[in-house]
C-alpha positions as a printed NumPy array, in Angstrom:
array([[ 25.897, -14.068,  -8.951],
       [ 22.283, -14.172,  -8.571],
       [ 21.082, -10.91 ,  -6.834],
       [ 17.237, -10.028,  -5.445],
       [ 16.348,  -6.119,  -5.941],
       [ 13.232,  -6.01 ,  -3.492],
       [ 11.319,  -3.148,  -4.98 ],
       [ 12.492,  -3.338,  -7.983],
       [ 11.954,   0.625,  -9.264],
       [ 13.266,   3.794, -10.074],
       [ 16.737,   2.775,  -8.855],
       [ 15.99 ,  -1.247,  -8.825],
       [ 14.891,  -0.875, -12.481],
       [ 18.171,   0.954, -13.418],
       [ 20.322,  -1.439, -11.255],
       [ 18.629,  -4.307, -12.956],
       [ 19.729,  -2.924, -16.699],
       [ 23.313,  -2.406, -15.345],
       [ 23.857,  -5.352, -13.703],
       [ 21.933,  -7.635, -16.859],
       [ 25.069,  -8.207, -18.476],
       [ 27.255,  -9.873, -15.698],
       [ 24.478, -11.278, -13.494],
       [ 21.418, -13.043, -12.793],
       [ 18.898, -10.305, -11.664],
       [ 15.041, -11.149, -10.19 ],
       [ 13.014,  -7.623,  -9.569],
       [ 10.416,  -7.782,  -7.195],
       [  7.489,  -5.676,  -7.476],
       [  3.468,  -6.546,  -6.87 ],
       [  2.052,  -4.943,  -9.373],
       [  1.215,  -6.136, -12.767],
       [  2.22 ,  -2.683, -14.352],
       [  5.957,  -2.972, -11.737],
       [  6.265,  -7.083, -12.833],
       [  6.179,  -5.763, -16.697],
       [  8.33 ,  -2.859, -16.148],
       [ 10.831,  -5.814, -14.305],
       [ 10.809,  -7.902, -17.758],
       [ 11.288,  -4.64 , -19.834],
       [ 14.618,  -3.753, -17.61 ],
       [ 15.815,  -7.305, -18.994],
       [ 15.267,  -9.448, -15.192],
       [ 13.558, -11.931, -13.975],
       [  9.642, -11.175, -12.551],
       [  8.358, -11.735,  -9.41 ],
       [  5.496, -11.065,  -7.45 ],
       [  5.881, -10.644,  -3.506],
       [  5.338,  -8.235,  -0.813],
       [  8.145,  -7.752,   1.639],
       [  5.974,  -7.675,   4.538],
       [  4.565, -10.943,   3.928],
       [  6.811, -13.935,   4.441],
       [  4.676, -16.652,   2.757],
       [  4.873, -14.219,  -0.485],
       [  9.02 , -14.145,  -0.595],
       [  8.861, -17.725,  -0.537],
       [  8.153, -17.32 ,  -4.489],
       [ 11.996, -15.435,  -4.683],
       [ 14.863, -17.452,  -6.044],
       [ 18.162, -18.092,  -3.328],
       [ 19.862, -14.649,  -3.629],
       [ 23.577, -14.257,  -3.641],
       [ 23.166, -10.65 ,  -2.722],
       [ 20.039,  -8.872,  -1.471],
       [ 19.195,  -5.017,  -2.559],
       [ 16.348,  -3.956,  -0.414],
       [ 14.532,  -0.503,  -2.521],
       [ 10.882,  -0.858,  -1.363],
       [  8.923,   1.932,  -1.311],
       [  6.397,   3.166,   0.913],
       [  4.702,   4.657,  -1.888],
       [  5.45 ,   8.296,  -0.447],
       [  2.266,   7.981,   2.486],
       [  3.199,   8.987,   5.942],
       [  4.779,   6.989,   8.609],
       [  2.967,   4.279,   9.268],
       [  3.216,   3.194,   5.955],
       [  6.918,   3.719,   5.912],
       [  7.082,   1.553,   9.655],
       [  5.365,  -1.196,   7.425],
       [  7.724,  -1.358,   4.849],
       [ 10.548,   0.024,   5.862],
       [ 11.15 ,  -1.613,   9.467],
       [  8.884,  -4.472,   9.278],
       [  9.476,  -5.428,   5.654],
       [ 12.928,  -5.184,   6.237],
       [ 12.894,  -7.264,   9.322],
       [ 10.433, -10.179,   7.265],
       [ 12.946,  -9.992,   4.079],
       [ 16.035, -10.353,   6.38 ],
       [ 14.651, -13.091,   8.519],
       [ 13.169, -14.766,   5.527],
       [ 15.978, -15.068,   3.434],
       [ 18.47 , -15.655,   5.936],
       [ 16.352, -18.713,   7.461],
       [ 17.509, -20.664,   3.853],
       [ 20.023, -23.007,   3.627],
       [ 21.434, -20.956,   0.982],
       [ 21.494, -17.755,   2.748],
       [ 22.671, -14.421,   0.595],
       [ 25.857, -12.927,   1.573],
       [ 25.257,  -9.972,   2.015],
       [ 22.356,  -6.986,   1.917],
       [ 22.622,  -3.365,   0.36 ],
       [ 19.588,  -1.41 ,   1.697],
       [ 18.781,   1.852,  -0.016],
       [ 18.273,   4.738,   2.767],
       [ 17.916,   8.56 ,   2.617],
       [ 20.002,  11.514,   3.581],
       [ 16.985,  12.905,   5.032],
       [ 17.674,  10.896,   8.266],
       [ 20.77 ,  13.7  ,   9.114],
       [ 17.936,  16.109,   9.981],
       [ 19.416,  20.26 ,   9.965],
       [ 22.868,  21.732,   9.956],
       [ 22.677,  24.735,   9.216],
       [ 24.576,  24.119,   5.444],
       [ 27.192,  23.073,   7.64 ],
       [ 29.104,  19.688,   6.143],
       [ 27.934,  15.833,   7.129],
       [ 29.367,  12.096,   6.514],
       [ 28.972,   8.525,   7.234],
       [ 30.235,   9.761,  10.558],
       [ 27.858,  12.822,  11.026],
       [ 25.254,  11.916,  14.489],
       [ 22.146,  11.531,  13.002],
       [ 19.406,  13.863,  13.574],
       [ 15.631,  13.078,  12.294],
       [ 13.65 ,  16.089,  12.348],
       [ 10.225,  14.133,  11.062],
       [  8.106,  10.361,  11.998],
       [  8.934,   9.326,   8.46 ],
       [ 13.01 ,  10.002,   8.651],
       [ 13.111,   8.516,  12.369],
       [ 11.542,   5.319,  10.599],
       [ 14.593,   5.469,   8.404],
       [ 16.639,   5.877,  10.711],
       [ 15.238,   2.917,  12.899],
       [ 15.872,   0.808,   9.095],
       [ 19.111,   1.516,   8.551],
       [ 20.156,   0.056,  12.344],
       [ 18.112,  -3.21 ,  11.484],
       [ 19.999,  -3.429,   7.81 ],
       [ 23.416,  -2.926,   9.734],
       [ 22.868,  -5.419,  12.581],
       [ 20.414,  -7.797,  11.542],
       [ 22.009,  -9.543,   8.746],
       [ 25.31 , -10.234,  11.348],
       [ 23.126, -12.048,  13.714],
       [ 22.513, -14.627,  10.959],
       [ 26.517, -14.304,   9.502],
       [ 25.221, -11.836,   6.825],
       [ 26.788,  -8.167,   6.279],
       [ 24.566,  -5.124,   5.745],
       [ 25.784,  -2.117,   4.386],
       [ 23.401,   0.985,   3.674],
       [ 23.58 ,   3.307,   0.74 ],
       [ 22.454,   6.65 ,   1.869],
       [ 21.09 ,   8.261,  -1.258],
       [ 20.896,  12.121,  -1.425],
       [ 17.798,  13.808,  -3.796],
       [ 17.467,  11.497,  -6.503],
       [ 16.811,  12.761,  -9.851],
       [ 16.991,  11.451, -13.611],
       [ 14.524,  10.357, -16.197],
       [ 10.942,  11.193, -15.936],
       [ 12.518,  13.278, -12.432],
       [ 13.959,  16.738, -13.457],
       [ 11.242,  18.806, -12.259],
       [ 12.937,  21.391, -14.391],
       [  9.377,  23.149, -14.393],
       [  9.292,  23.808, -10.567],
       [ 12.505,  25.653, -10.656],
       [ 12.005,  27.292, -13.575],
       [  8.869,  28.42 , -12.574],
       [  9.439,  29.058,  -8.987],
       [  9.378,  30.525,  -6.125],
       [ 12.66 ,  29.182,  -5.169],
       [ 13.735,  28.527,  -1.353],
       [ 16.775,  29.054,  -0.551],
       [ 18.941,  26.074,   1.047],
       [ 21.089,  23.7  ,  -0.296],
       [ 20.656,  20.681,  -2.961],
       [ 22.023,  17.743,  -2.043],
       [ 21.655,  15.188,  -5.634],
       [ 22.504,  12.3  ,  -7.19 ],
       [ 21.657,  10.896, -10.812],
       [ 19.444,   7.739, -10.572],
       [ 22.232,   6.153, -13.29 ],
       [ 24.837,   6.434, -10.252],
       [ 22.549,   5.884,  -7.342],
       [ 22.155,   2.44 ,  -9.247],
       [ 25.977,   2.502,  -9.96 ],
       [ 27.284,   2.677,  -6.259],
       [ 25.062,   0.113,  -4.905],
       [ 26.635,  -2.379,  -8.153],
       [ 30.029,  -0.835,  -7.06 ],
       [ 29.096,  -1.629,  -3.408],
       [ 27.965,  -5.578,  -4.258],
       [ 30.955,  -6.123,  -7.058],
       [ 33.154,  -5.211,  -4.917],
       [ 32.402,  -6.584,  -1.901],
       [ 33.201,  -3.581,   0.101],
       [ 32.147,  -3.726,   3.969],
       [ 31.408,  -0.389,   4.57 ],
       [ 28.118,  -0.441,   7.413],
       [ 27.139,   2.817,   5.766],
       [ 27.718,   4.998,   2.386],
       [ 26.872,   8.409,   1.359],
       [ 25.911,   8.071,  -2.31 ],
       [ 25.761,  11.62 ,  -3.113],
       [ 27.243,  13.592,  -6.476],
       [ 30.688,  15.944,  -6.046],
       [ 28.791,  19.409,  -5.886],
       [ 26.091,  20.2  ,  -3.246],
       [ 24.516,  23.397,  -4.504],
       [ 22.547,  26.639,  -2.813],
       [ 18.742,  26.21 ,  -5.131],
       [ 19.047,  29.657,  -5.823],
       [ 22.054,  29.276,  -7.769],
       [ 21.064,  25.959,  -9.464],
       [ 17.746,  27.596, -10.524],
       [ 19.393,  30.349, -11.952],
       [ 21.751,  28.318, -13.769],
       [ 19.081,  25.825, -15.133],
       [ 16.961,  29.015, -16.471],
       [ 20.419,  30.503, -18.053],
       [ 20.697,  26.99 , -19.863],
       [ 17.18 ,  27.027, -20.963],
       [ 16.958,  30.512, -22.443],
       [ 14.204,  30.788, -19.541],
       [ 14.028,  33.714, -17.285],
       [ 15.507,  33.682, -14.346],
       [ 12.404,  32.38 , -11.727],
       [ 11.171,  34.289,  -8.18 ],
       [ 13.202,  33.435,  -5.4  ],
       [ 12.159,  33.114,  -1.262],
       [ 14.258,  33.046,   1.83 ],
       [ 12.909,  30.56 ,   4.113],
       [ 11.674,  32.747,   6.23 ],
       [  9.294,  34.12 ,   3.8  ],
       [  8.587,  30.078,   2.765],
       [  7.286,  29.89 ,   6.517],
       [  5.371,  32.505,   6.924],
       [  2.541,  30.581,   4.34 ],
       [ -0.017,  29.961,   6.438],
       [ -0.792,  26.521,   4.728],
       [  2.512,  25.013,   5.027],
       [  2.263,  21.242,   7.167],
       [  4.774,  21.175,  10.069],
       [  6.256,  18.417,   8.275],
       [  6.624,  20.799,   5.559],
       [  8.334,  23.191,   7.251],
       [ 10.456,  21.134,   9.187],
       [ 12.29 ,  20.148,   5.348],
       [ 12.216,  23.782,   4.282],
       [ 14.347,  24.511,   7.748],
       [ 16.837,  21.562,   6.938],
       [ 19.955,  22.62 ,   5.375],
       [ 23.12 ,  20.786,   5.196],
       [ 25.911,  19.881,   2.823],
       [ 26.497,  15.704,   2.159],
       [ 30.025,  14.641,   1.273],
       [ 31.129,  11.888,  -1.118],
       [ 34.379,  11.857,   0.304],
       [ 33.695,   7.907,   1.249],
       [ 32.799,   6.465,  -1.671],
       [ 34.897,   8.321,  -3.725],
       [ 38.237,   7.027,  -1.538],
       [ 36.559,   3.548,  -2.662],
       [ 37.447,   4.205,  -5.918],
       [ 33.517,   4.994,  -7.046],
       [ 33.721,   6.659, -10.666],
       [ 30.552,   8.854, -11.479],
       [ 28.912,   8.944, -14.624],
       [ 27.527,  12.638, -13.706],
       [ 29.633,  13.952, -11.137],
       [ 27.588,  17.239, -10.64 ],
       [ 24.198,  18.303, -11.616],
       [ 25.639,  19.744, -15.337],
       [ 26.308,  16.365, -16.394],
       [ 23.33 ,  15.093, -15.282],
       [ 20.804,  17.521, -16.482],
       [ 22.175,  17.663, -19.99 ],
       [ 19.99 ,  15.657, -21.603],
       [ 16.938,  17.25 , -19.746],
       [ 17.714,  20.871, -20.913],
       [ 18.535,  19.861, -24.77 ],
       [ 14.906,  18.306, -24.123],
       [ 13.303,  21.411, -22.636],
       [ 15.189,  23.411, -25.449],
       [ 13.865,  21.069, -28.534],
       [ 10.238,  21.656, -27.166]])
């Protein structure tokens, strides 16, 4: 199979060097430094821009689409421009072939579920956006469900908790702290790409996914842990309440620091999903020996 990763990067990078072996993979990226880091992963270059049509024209026929552009972190008009619009080009774009892909994965964010007080939350779990940027999101996941059908194409989206892996650990700002309390919701970046090559191989039809590890943890508890594992002390800690009262804090900010909830992997796990770090003391192994050799 012959499968287009649009935005080809932290994940699209890893899901190129999985799928290498067994497929035909072209990255997408526009940068010279993003086309490079394509050829390093072992896929095909390209240079496009999802939001421009003409551009996408340079993309081979896809069998399967992966859609992981960023918006490059900016704020929500950025994220409309990528994430709704350049979603809505790519789909219409690639679907207008004669040789039409069968089917898109696009890579979303738990951060659409907005606060639940810790409480539990699945594929079935109302959504809730709290900020612009996750009510963009949330707008992008209903064009990658429903879009693709109107052309006889299948979307499902892979809902990726806090992603983390290499050159991601921040094990400095929890070591360091102050520490908020609320939960961690994670997932290595070796198993975010995993579950959307376990979602495409195996042609599951799920409209949406939870790709999230087995062990959602209070950051309290995971700082403390990470600290006992690094022979560090054990770092400041805040309640949220105390987070709030900073004077400087962005109401976007503080929206995040009120949103607490728990994300289940209940759902892909039942799919028969194996992880290759099923909690954070898997995958921040090789980080701490790291820390510890320095």
């Amino acid at each position: 199979m012959r499968v287009a990763v649009l935005g080809c990067g932290y994940v699209g990078l890893e899901l190129a060097r999985q799928l290498g072996d067994d497929h035909e993979v072209v990255g997408v990226r526009r940068s010279d430094g993003g086309l490079a880091a394509v050829e390093d992963a072992g896929a095909e270059a390209v240079r496009a821009d999802v939001t421009d049509a003409d551009s996408l024209a340079a993309v081979p026929d896809a069998d399967w689409l992966v859609f992981a552009a960023s918006s490059g972190g900016r704020g929500a008009d950025a994220a409309r421009k990528v994430y709704v619009e350049g979603l809505e080009t790519a789909i219409d774009h690639f679907w207008a072939r004669d040789d039409a892909p069968d089917r898109l994965v696009y890579t979303s964010s738990t951060g659409v579920y907005g606060d639940h007080g810790g409480d539990w939350v699945d594929e079935e779990t109302p959504l809730d956006p709290r900020t612009e940027k996750t009510e963009v999101l949330a707008e992008a996941e209903r064009i990658a469900r429903e879009r693709p059908v109107e052309h006889g194409g299948h979307g499902t989206v892979a809902r990726f908790a806090g992603l983390y892996g290499p050159d991601r650990y921040r094990l400095e700002r929890y070591l360091d702290g102050p520490v908020t309390a609320g939960y961690l919701n994670m997932v290595h970046r070796d198993d975010a790409a995993g579950a959307v090559r376990f979602l495409l191989e195996g042609d599951h039809r799920e409209e949406v996914v939870l790709v999230v590890d087995d062990e959602p943890v209070e950051k309290w508890a995971f700082a403390d842990w990470l600290a006992e594992h690094c022979d560090a002390p054990f770092p400041p800690k805040q309640t949220v309440e105390e987070r709030l009262a900073d004077s400087e804090l962005s109401e976007t900010a503080k929206r995040r620091v009120r949103t607490s909830k728990r994300c289940s992997n209940e759902r892909l796990r039942s799919l028969g999903y194996e992880f290759r770090h099923p909690t954070f003391r898997s995958g921040y192994r090789a980080a701490i020996e790291a820390y510890r050799a320095d």
